[in-house]
């Protein structure tokens, strides 16, 4: 068993772009669930909007900043369409509708009838949309090593992507920190506790919920873009499992906390990497790499169950303040 | 008018209402709410069917009636928490029927709930601040720039502290609202409603589940509201309390307004006795619909629905 | 729904078990026995249906070094097209494959890339033509560890129809959906496509109803939206696969065992997880997220144990039956009959047996039911066992209908079940039945107007539209609000 390699893999996960992508998506879900109490089971749908929106816009020759705006617009429109029928309904309806909407989005973009636009089932290969982002890279060509971690400066899974991804995470955390401590955040918190009470005080609850849904969706879309930039866009990678992972991350770190999503993401991915690397290194090929992968998802599922039952406030949350609460 | 200078608001209102006929739907000298033909049906059952109702401005009006009389439903309709099948009403001269609950509240009619909706996982002070109006920091983008809303926040905090002191909750300001007793929650909810500076306060069973020690202070607070010029409409079962503080009483049964009058004499009204001693006691037995099992089942269903709903509200 | 606050009475079901009522067990036992016999007889018929001998080409399992090219050729009537030759050329291969007795062909390749699959039209069975005669070759790109399919639909030539290349991520890494179990749903070739799709939809709706009625009963009695119900469906199908293919038992016996295992899993789950959570007064949304975790754990456990490929419960094909303009296989027809019979039995149970009436009483008002002496916890346990057993039966039949099952089959149709339950009005069993039929028919008929790989999206869209206009579902009553 090669412990050095395992350790390197694990530490590499801490600042991997995917970890940042998940953290962003979980920050978005935190706005939905932690701050407002909305049970959004379709966060992957928002990520999908971001990923496809960005990739398709880029393939049509749009510059990076316009592609990002296109992606965010797609997610915002998705949120509004989703919110109109559901935000006045009971919480479990919202859960079912969001998961259904995310699924509709996935089935649509992977449909062979849209192959010309979305690449259908095979998706969009990385080289088709990464170019403009890589060209925007201010670093010199080549690659750079930090200890055992060597990545290209600008290409694919690069230092450039890491810098952008983690800058976005920092900005998102600062914004959420600001919002949580503002009168706006107070209204959301009130809605999370009892929306009728807030309504009786003259606040437009529907409007606030819509704002929260769109805002969290935008963070999700940013996460989606970062998620696909190191590799490729594939509809089936943006499905339900992704949503459930984001939920596990949020509940692990602690909903309604500022740093919960970040801590949850780092923790989940390092632990999973440790398990997968260790299983792969086991002698005699007891489990194949596919099985190691499946096993790690089994663990995520079990973790989610245990967390919700025994520690719904997660690591950072305050038991008195956190409730899994449907609105 | 110097002659009136020494009389209490209660006496003045009693004088104003003295000439009002004691019959359902009576016109008031200065009505803040005027409702016409308000109906609300659930399935085949008519929960509210009010032909005409006026509420006197500045007075404390009690809404009473047996279980399932449609009091809470009427309350929900007036405050925008439910939509009527038909009917119009105005508040303070403005047409407010079919307005959203939030808009009704912004128009100055603020309600409390039968089962208090204290926001348990927020502090008492935060609960109060949430009630305040005109806080531009409640906007998504402005909230990110504290200098834009800090001044107003300080004003709000001052207003909240003052109200908390008045309601004797100032020592609890930093506690989670969930840790308060039932009576304290009622007080908090009332204080929070006052943060919106309303012209009319609607209280749904303000005394339900309140520790007797707090009853007196709650009664005092409600009377203070009137003395400050606010209109109060409240639903209550406790006749002692109704007699003690209300200026006018509206009695509902089976969704209709069956009687109106001053509290001292209302309980002698035959319709009220009927309403309380059993809905169909001594009414015309020739009316077959009253003997119909279906009617009874529906009435039970409504009573149960109300019960069920209140459980869910908790 | 207020969930963690311990004082919250959202779930006001007292978990106390009342005394058992003296049951009218005599006639009921007879009735149960006759139900079981009829069911077994029907399943026996299913097995006895005329069948060609099993023969798949060398099976190919994708692994990190291997990719699989696969396809199934079916005649317009839905029978396997045997002996059709296809030429495959690509990075490291140039060969010809021939479809087997089941109409399938597979080819293992060791290099990722684009492969061209060309159909030799001359080898098609007599009288068969391509639905799109202009497309005799498809390019399939596969990655190692995945499978790619090339389909050439046969039938009456029509405009707009194209052969479809459907690379599906067989062993996707970290991805979501594995082999799409629905790609080879029997697209019948009846003379009237509308009637054919309607019939297919009806059958699919019936199978869906088996699962969604249980989902609805669980929701009705406990308030829980169980996201792991899809895995109960998969469990049934996979157990049927295990006992037919790995153990070698006959289908009817395997199906019976699968249903028993399904029911047992329901009992265990309720005893081990849900009942304790109800006792702890854990809210239903919290429980719902637990079911999501359970769903994920079970789904990937299936993948861990059985891999990401298609698992065929039976390797034989069933002969077609012509009903007017519609063609269904004998197997499908029998599945539908079994479903109708079982659903009828469930309806009888709910309407006319003591436990069934108790179940409906608990759905209506648990507090009142408990107060009138109904053992609410016992009813809920029964509902869990029944719901999971029904789901297992649904899984077996759906696995037969799709001609194979996969580790995520249940997950794929879970949302259709939710759509059905929501359409019918959450928590009403008969609504779930009606909703399932609507969803089944809509999703099959949707392929008349939209690409067939988006037909489930159409069904889900209807779910959202229904919520928009009638949140209480088709049959549900409006709640009193406020």
mmCIF file of C-alpha atoms in Angstrom, chain B:
data_model
loop_
_atom_site.group_PDB
_atom_site.id
_atom_site.type_symbol
_atom_site.label_atom_id
_atom_site.label_comp_id
_atom_site.label_asym_id
_atom_site.label_seq_id
_atom_site.Cartn_x
_atom_site.Cartn_y
_atom_site.Cartn_z
ATOM 1 C CA UNK B 1 -64.569 70.113 23.674
ATOM 2 C CA UNK B 2 -63.942 70.754 27.340
ATOM 3 C CA UNK B 3 -67.041 68.845 28.384
ATOM 4 C CA UNK B 4 -65.572 65.673 26.901
ATOM 5 C CA UNK B 5 -62.068 66.227 28.167
ATOM 6 C CA UNK B 6 -62.436 64.138 31.294
ATOM 7 C CA UNK B 7 -64.321 61.173 29.862
ATOM 8 C CA UNK B 8 -62.397 58.020 29.019
ATOM 9 C CA UNK B 9 -62.176 56.654 25.487
ATOM 10 C CA UNK B 10 -64.340 53.756 26.601
ATOM 11 C CA UNK B 11 -67.120 56.070 27.645
ATOM 12 C CA UNK B 12 -66.810 58.136 24.493
ATOM 13 C CA UNK B 13 -67.108 55.037 22.307
ATOM 14 C CA UNK B 14 -70.044 53.763 24.325
ATOM 15 C CA UNK B 15 -71.728 57.075 23.616
ATOM 16 C CA UNK B 16 -70.964 56.815 19.915
ATOM 17 C CA UNK B 17 -72.386 53.319 19.740
ATOM 18 C CA UNK B 18 -75.403 53.993 21.903
ATOM 19 C CA UNK B 19 -77.608 54.827 18.951
ATOM 20 C CA UNK B 20 -76.577 51.814 16.879
ATOM 21 C CA UNK B 21 -79.460 49.339 16.511
ATOM 22 C CA UNK B 22 -78.910 45.951 18.177
ATOM 23 C CA UNK B 23 -79.313 43.869 15.059
ATOM 24 C CA UNK B 24 -76.966 41.901 12.805
ATOM 25 C CA UNK B 25 -75.313 44.049 10.149
ATOM 26 C CA UNK B 26 -76.089 47.323 11.909
ATOM 27 C CA UNK B 27 -74.477 50.431 10.440
ATOM 28 C CA UNK B 28 -71.913 52.193 12.672
ATOM 29 C CA UNK B 29 -71.305 55.919 12.948
ATOM 30 C CA UNK B 30 -67.657 55.608 11.870
ATOM 31 C CA UNK B 31 -66.874 52.242 10.263
ATOM 32 C CA UNK B 32 -63.314 51.174 9.561
ATOM 33 C CA UNK B 33 -64.381 47.852 8.023
ATOM 34 C CA UNK B 34 -67.442 47.477 5.835
ATOM 35 C CA UNK B 35 -68.061 43.985 4.500
ATOM 36 C CA UNK B 36 -70.787 42.805 2.139
ATOM 37 C CA UNK B 37 -71.974 39.334 1.128
ATOM 38 C CA UNK B 38 -68.805 37.535 2.185
ATOM 39 C CA UNK B 39 -69.037 33.781 1.675
ATOM 40 C CA UNK B 40 -66.490 31.022 1.972
ATOM 41 C CA UNK B 41 -67.329 27.391 1.238
ATOM 42 C CA UNK B 42 -65.281 24.262 1.862
ATOM 43 C CA UNK B 43 -66.593 21.535 -0.353
ATOM 44 C CA UNK B 44 -70.333 21.583 0.238
ATOM 45 C CA UNK B 45 -70.104 23.307 3.587
ATOM 46 C CA UNK B 46 -70.532 27.041 3.975
ATOM 47 C CA UNK B 47 -68.135 28.214 6.649
ATOM 48 C CA UNK B 48 -68.826 31.928 6.344
ATOM 49 C CA UNK B 49 -71.892 33.673 4.957
ATOM 50 C CA UNK B 50 -71.933 37.280 6.192
ATOM 51 C CA UNK B 51 -74.411 39.617 4.501
ATOM 52 C CA UNK B 52 -73.254 42.856 6.003
ATOM 53 C CA UNK B 53 -70.867 43.740 8.764
ATOM 54 C CA UNK B 54 -69.383 47.011 9.965
ATOM 55 C CA UNK B 55 -66.689 47.512 12.575
ATOM 56 C CA UNK B 56 -66.499 50.789 14.465
ATOM 57 C CA UNK B 57 -63.229 52.699 14.225
ATOM 58 C CA UNK B 58 -61.310 53.096 17.482
ATOM 59 C CA UNK B 59 -63.429 50.572 19.355
ATOM 60 C CA UNK B 60 -62.678 47.142 20.750
ATOM 61 C CA UNK B 61 -65.020 44.742 18.995
ATOM 62 C CA UNK B 62 -65.310 41.145 20.163
ATOM 63 C CA UNK B 63 -66.211 38.380 17.749
ATOM 64 C CA UNK B 64 -67.797 35.497 19.618
ATOM 65 C CA UNK B 65 -69.694 32.354 18.802
ATOM 66 C CA UNK B 66 -69.682 28.599 19.387
ATOM 67 C CA UNK B 67 -67.039 26.298 17.924
ATOM 68 C CA UNK B 68 -67.266 26.048 14.173
ATOM 69 C CA UNK B 69 -69.163 29.321 13.844
ATOM 70 C CA UNK B 70 -66.697 30.550 11.231
ATOM 71 C CA UNK B 71 -64.978 33.192 13.347
ATOM 72 C CA UNK B 72 -61.434 32.196 12.455
ATOM 73 C CA UNK B 73 -62.370 31.737 8.815
ATOM 74 C CA UNK B 74 -63.827 35.249 8.717
ATOM 75 C CA UNK B 75 -60.644 36.481 10.379
ATOM 76 C CA UNK B 76 -58.559 34.716 7.752
ATOM 77 C CA UNK B 77 -60.652 36.227 4.976
ATOM 78 C CA UNK B 78 -60.468 39.781 6.314
ATOM 79 C CA UNK B 79 -56.692 39.566 6.746
ATOM 80 C CA UNK B 80 -56.036 38.010 3.343
ATOM 81 C CA UNK B 81 -55.010 34.577 4.634
ATOM 82 C CA UNK B 82 -57.895 32.938 2.810
ATOM 83 C CA UNK B 83 -59.766 33.780 -0.352
ATOM 84 C CA UNK B 84 -63.559 34.202 -0.326
ATOM 85 C CA UNK B 85 -65.940 32.582 -2.794
ATOM 86 C CA UNK B 86 -67.742 35.879 -3.031
ATOM 87 C CA UNK B 87 -67.984 39.218 -1.305
ATOM 88 C CA UNK B 88 -66.292 42.588 -0.950
ATOM 89 C CA UNK B 89 -65.013 44.548 1.978
ATOM 90 C CA UNK B 90 -63.123 47.722 2.516
ATOM 91 C CA UNK B 91 -60.686 48.743 5.199
ATOM 92 C CA UNK B 92 -60.239 52.405 6.037
ATOM 93 C CA UNK B 93 -62.024 53.323 2.820
ATOM 94 C CA UNK B 94 -59.768 51.119 0.664
ATOM 95 C CA UNK B 95 -61.012 48.036 -1.141
ATOM 96 C CA UNK B 96 -58.949 45.201 0.347
ATOM 97 C CA UNK B 97 -60.933 42.072 -0.528
ATOM 98 C CA UNK B 98 -58.747 39.552 -2.399
ATOM 99 C CA UNK B 99 -55.609 41.464 -1.462
ATOM 100 C CA UNK B 100 -52.653 39.355 -0.345
ATOM 101 C CA UNK B 101 -52.102 38.990 3.374
ATOM 102 C CA UNK B 102 -48.902 41.011 3.190
ATOM 103 C CA UNK B 103 -50.632 43.906 1.442
ATOM 104 C CA UNK B 104 -53.465 43.904 3.941
ATOM 105 C CA UNK B 105 -50.880 44.095 6.713
ATOM 106 C CA UNK B 106 -49.114 46.949 4.948
ATOM 107 C CA UNK B 107 -52.452 48.736 4.665
ATOM 108 C CA UNK B 108 -52.495 48.818 8.457
ATOM 109 C CA UNK B 109 -54.522 45.748 9.482
ATOM 110 C CA UNK B 110 -52.232 43.410 11.399
ATOM 111 C CA UNK B 111 -53.249 40.141 12.980
ATOM 112 C CA UNK B 112 -52.042 37.624 15.514
ATOM 113 C CA UNK B 113 -52.755 33.910 15.503
ATOM 114 C CA UNK B 114 -54.754 31.643 17.739
ATOM 115 C CA UNK B 115 -51.686 29.435 18.154
ATOM 116 C CA UNK B 116 -48.908 31.916 18.500
ATOM 117 C CA UNK B 117 -46.412 32.101 15.730
ATOM 118 C CA UNK B 118 -43.376 33.227 17.643
ATOM 119 C CA UNK B 119 -40.366 32.579 15.425
ATOM 120 C CA UNK B 120 -38.835 30.128 17.875
ATOM 121 C CA UNK B 121 -35.281 29.955 16.593
ATOM 122 C CA UNK B 122 -34.859 33.712 16.454
ATOM 123 C CA UNK B 123 -34.243 35.901 19.469
ATOM 124 C CA UNK B 124 -37.024 37.990 20.945
ATOM 125 C CA UNK B 125 -35.320 41.163 19.706
ATOM 126 C CA UNK B 126 -34.958 39.767 16.176
ATOM 127 C CA UNK B 127 -38.643 38.829 16.240
ATOM 128 C CA UNK B 128 -39.435 42.429 17.060
ATOM 129 C CA UNK B 129 -37.128 43.893 14.447
ATOM 130 C CA UNK B 130 -38.743 41.723 11.813
ATOM 131 C CA UNK B 131 -42.025 43.517 12.438
ATOM 132 C CA UNK B 132 -40.628 46.935 11.551
ATOM 133 C CA UNK B 133 -41.521 48.605 8.295
ATOM 134 C CA UNK B 134 -39.437 50.735 5.922
ATOM 135 C CA UNK B 135 -36.168 48.907 6.505
ATOM 136 C CA UNK B 136 -34.420 49.268 3.162
ATOM 137 C CA UNK B 137 -31.886 46.673 4.313
ATOM 138 C CA UNK B 138 -34.562 44.107 3.643
ATOM 139 C CA UNK B 139 -33.745 44.479 -0.041
ATOM 140 C CA UNK B 140 -31.461 41.869 -1.551
ATOM 141 C CA UNK B 141 -28.735 44.207 -2.782
ATOM 142 C CA UNK B 142 -29.046 47.057 -0.295
ATOM 143 C CA UNK B 143 -28.624 44.559 2.523
ATOM 144 C CA UNK B 144 -25.017 44.111 1.411
ATOM 145 C CA UNK B 145 -24.190 47.744 2.175
ATOM 146 C CA UNK B 146 -24.746 48.258 5.909
ATOM 147 C CA UNK B 147 -24.303 52.055 5.856
ATOM 148 C CA UNK B 148 -27.543 52.246 3.879
ATOM 149 C CA UNK B 149 -29.613 50.682 6.622
ATOM 150 C CA UNK B 150 -27.723 51.060 9.899
ATOM 151 C CA UNK B 151 -29.438 54.280 10.899
ATOM 152 C CA UNK B 152 -32.893 52.836 10.370
ATOM 153 C CA UNK B 153 -31.833 49.669 12.184
ATOM 154 C CA UNK B 154 -30.906 51.746 15.235
ATOM 155 C CA UNK B 155 -34.334 53.426 15.168
ATOM 156 C CA UNK B 156 -36.003 50.042 14.853
ATOM 157 C CA UNK B 157 -34.013 48.673 17.753
ATOM 158 C CA UNK B 158 -35.005 51.653 19.887
ATOM 159 C CA UNK B 159 -38.676 51.185 18.991
ATOM 160 C CA UNK B 160 -38.401 47.452 19.720
ATOM 161 C CA UNK B 161 -36.711 48.011 23.070
ATOM 162 C CA UNK B 162 -39.376 50.496 24.090
ATOM 163 C CA UNK B 163 -42.178 48.064 23.204
ATOM 164 C CA UNK B 164 -40.415 45.206 24.956
ATOM 165 C CA UNK B 165 -40.167 47.299 28.075
ATOM 166 C CA UNK B 166 -43.849 48.113 27.887
ATOM 167 C CA UNK B 167 -44.707 44.439 27.503
ATOM 168 C CA UNK B 168 -42.201 43.501 30.222
ATOM 169 C CA UNK B 169 -40.167 41.362 27.875
ATOM 170 C CA UNK B 170 -37.024 43.510 27.902
ATOM 171 C CA UNK B 171 -35.149 41.046 30.076
ATOM 172 C CA UNK B 172 -35.792 38.327 27.504
ATOM 173 C CA UNK B 173 -34.573 40.307 24.487
ATOM 174 C CA UNK B 174 -31.577 38.087 23.820
ATOM 175 C CA UNK B 175 -33.369 34.765 24.425
ATOM 176 C CA UNK B 176 -34.686 32.540 21.667
ATOM 177 C CA UNK B 177 -38.414 33.122 21.316
ATOM 178 C CA UNK B 178 -38.917 29.366 21.614
ATOM 179 C CA UNK B 179 -37.851 29.531 25.251
ATOM 180 C CA UNK B 180 -40.720 31.832 26.251
ATOM 181 C CA UNK B 181 -43.847 30.680 28.050
ATOM 182 C CA UNK B 182 -47.165 30.572 26.190
ATOM 183 C CA UNK B 183 -48.333 33.857 27.639
ATOM 184 C CA UNK B 184 -45.052 35.578 26.935
ATOM 185 C CA UNK B 185 -45.301 34.420 23.329
ATOM 186 C CA UNK B 186 -48.750 35.999 23.087
ATOM 187 C CA UNK B 187 -47.263 39.215 24.417
ATOM 188 C CA UNK B 188 -44.353 38.993 22.004
ATOM 189 C CA UNK B 189 -46.682 38.414 19.093
ATOM 190 C CA UNK B 190 -48.768 41.411 20.034
ATOM 191 C CA UNK B 191 -45.700 43.570 20.535
ATOM 192 C CA UNK B 192 -44.306 42.403 17.191
ATOM 193 C CA UNK B 193 -47.569 43.316 15.479
ATOM 194 C CA UNK B 194 -47.298 46.795 17.000
ATOM 195 C CA UNK B 195 -43.861 47.214 15.413
ATOM 196 C CA UNK B 196 -45.691 47.689 12.103
ATOM 197 C CA UNK B 197 -47.526 50.714 13.598
ATOM 198 C CA UNK B 198 -50.953 49.419 12.573
ATOM 199 C CA UNK B 199 -54.264 51.253 12.544
ATOM 200 C CA UNK B 200 -56.175 48.075 13.349
ATOM 201 C CA UNK B 201 -55.117 45.012 15.312
ATOM 202 C CA UNK B 202 -56.835 41.673 14.839
ATOM 203 C CA UNK B 203 -56.304 39.286 17.759
ATOM 204 C CA UNK B 204 -57.295 35.642 17.348
ATOM 205 C CA UNK B 205 -58.044 34.281 20.835
ATOM 206 C CA UNK B 206 -55.452 36.412 22.624
ATOM 207 C CA UNK B 207 -56.211 34.722 25.949
ATOM 208 C CA UNK B 208 -56.108 31.094 24.850
ATOM 209 C CA UNK B 209 -53.566 29.181 26.875
ATOM 210 C CA UNK B 210 -52.393 32.210 28.809
ATOM 211 C CA UNK B 211 -51.387 31.825 32.403
ATOM 212 C CA UNK B 212 -53.973 33.689 34.602
ATOM 213 C CA UNK B 213 -51.180 35.787 36.079
ATOM 214 C CA UNK B 214 -50.581 37.330 32.673
ATOM 215 C CA UNK B 215 -54.246 37.725 31.746
ATOM 216 C CA UNK B 216 -54.614 41.020 33.547
ATOM 217 C CA UNK B 217 -51.616 42.595 31.877
ATOM 218 C CA UNK B 218 -52.757 41.347 28.453
ATOM 219 C CA UNK B 219 -56.193 42.897 29.015
ATOM 220 C CA UNK B 220 -54.514 46.111 30.006
ATOM 221 C CA UNK B 221 -52.411 46.111 26.844
ATOM 222 C CA UNK B 222 -55.448 45.589 24.649
ATOM 223 C CA UNK B 223 -57.248 48.485 26.291
ATOM 224 C CA UNK B 224 -54.131 50.617 25.895
ATOM 225 C CA UNK B 225 -54.268 49.960 22.153
ATOM 226 C CA UNK B 226 -57.744 51.436 21.997
ATOM 227 C CA UNK B 227 -56.768 54.344 24.176
ATOM 228 C CA UNK B 228 -53.988 55.097 21.720
ATOM 229 C CA UNK B 229 -56.575 55.247 18.947
ATOM 230 C CA UNK B 230 -56.167 51.823 17.372
ATOM 231 C CA UNK B 231 -59.106 49.670 16.386
ATOM 232 C CA UNK B 232 -59.141 46.179 17.865
ATOM 233 C CA UNK B 233 -61.120 43.174 16.653
ATOM 234 C CA UNK B 234 -60.667 40.001 18.632
ATOM 235 C CA UNK B 235 -62.014 36.473 18.724
ATOM 236 C CA UNK B 236 -62.569 35.156 22.198
ATOM 237 C CA UNK B 237 -64.373 32.426 24.099
ATOM 238 C CA UNK B 238 -63.936 33.827 27.560
ATOM 239 C CA UNK B 239 -67.151 35.807 28.157
ATOM 240 C CA UNK B 240 -65.735 37.372 31.268
ATOM 241 C CA UNK B 241 -62.999 38.966 29.245
ATOM 242 C CA UNK B 242 -65.419 39.978 26.486
ATOM 243 C CA UNK B 243 -67.646 41.782 28.966
ATOM 244 C CA UNK B 244 -64.707 43.352 30.681
ATOM 245 C CA UNK B 245 -62.940 45.052 27.788
ATOM 246 C CA UNK B 246 -65.037 45.111 24.640
ATOM 247 C CA UNK B 247 -67.115 48.032 23.432
ATOM 248 C CA UNK B 248 -69.218 46.063 21.012
ATOM 249 C CA UNK B 249 -69.870 42.358 20.444
ATOM 250 C CA UNK B 250 -70.586 40.542 17.190
ATOM 251 C CA UNK B 251 -71.996 37.018 17.537
ATOM 252 C CA UNK B 252 -71.544 34.426 14.815
ATOM 253 C CA UNK B 253 -73.143 31.019 14.421
ATOM 254 C CA UNK B 254 -73.033 28.681 11.458
ATOM 255 C CA UNK B 255 -71.101 31.220 9.453
ATOM 256 C CA UNK B 256 -73.641 34.024 9.878
ATOM 257 C CA UNK B 257 -73.698 37.096 12.058
ATOM 258 C CA UNK B 258 -76.673 36.343 14.309
ATOM 259 C CA UNK B 259 -76.536 39.212 16.741
ATOM 260 C CA UNK B 260 -74.728 42.444 17.596
ATOM 261 C CA UNK B 261 -74.815 44.700 20.589
ATOM 262 C CA UNK B 262 -72.994 46.133 23.578
ATOM 263 C CA UNK B 263 -71.418 43.526 25.883
ATOM 264 C CA UNK B 264 -73.691 44.232 28.830
ATOM 265 C CA UNK B 265 -76.865 43.162 27.067
ATOM 266 C CA UNK B 266 -75.715 40.846 24.290
ATOM 267 C CA UNK B 267 -75.952 37.661 26.326
ATOM 268 C CA UNK B 268 -79.650 38.197 26.815
ATOM 269 C CA UNK B 269 -80.216 38.151 23.070
ATOM 270 C CA UNK B 270 -82.286 35.133 22.072
ATOM 271 C CA UNK B 271 -80.190 34.360 19.001
ATOM 272 C CA UNK B 272 -77.094 34.244 21.161
ATOM 273 C CA UNK B 273 -78.681 31.874 23.611
ATOM 274 C CA UNK B 274 -79.688 29.674 20.714
ATOM 275 C CA UNK B 275 -76.239 29.781 19.266
ATOM 276 C CA UNK B 276 -74.620 28.708 22.505
ATOM 277 C CA UNK B 277 -77.161 26.217 23.731
ATOM 278 C CA UNK B 278 -77.051 24.187 20.547
ATOM 279 C CA UNK B 279 -77.294 25.396 17.059
ATOM 280 C CA UNK B 280 -80.822 24.184 16.357
ATOM 281 C CA UNK B 281 -82.363 24.387 19.766
ATOM 282 C CA UNK B 282 -85.929 25.588 19.427
ATOM 283 C CA UNK B 283 -85.609 26.718 15.862
ATOM 284 C CA UNK B 284 -88.344 25.930 13.404
ATOM 285 C CA UNK B 285 -88.498 22.180 13.241
ATOM 286 C CA UNK B 286 -90.459 22.490 10.040
ATOM 287 C CA UNK B 287 -87.213 23.326 8.316
ATOM 288 C CA UNK B 288 -86.170 19.884 7.109
ATOM 289 C CA UNK B 289 -82.662 20.890 6.198
ATOM 290 C CA UNK B 290 -81.873 21.327 9.861
ATOM 291 C CA UNK B 291 -82.713 17.726 10.567
ATOM 292 C CA UNK B 292 -80.721 16.487 7.689
ATOM 293 C CA UNK B 293 -77.885 14.274 8.789
ATOM 294 C CA UNK B 294 -75.696 15.819 6.174
ATOM 295 C CA UNK B 295 -75.899 19.200 7.795
ATOM 296 C CA UNK B 296 -74.861 17.744 11.099
ATOM 297 C CA UNK B 297 -72.023 15.842 9.531
ATOM 298 C CA UNK B 298 -70.816 18.972 7.839
ATOM 299 C CA UNK B 299 -70.907 20.937 11.020
ATOM 300 C CA UNK B 300 -68.949 18.267 12.806
ATOM 301 C CA UNK B 301 -66.534 18.193 9.913
ATOM 302 C CA UNK B 302 -65.931 21.869 10.202
ATOM 303 C CA UNK B 303 -65.396 21.704 13.906
ATOM 304 C CA UNK B 304 -62.971 18.899 13.344
ATOM 305 C CA UNK B 305 -61.249 20.715 10.508
ATOM 306 C CA UNK B 306 -60.744 23.645 12.774
ATOM 307 C CA UNK B 307 -59.347 21.414 15.454
ATOM 308 C CA UNK B 308 -57.095 19.651 12.985
ATOM 309 C CA UNK B 309 -55.903 22.874 11.527
ATOM 310 C CA UNK B 310 -55.045 24.311 14.879
ATOM 311 C CA UNK B 311 -52.980 21.246 15.614
ATOM 312 C CA UNK B 312 -51.115 21.747 12.394
ATOM 313 C CA UNK B 313 -50.547 25.377 13.080
ATOM 314 C CA UNK B 314 -48.615 24.622 16.208
#
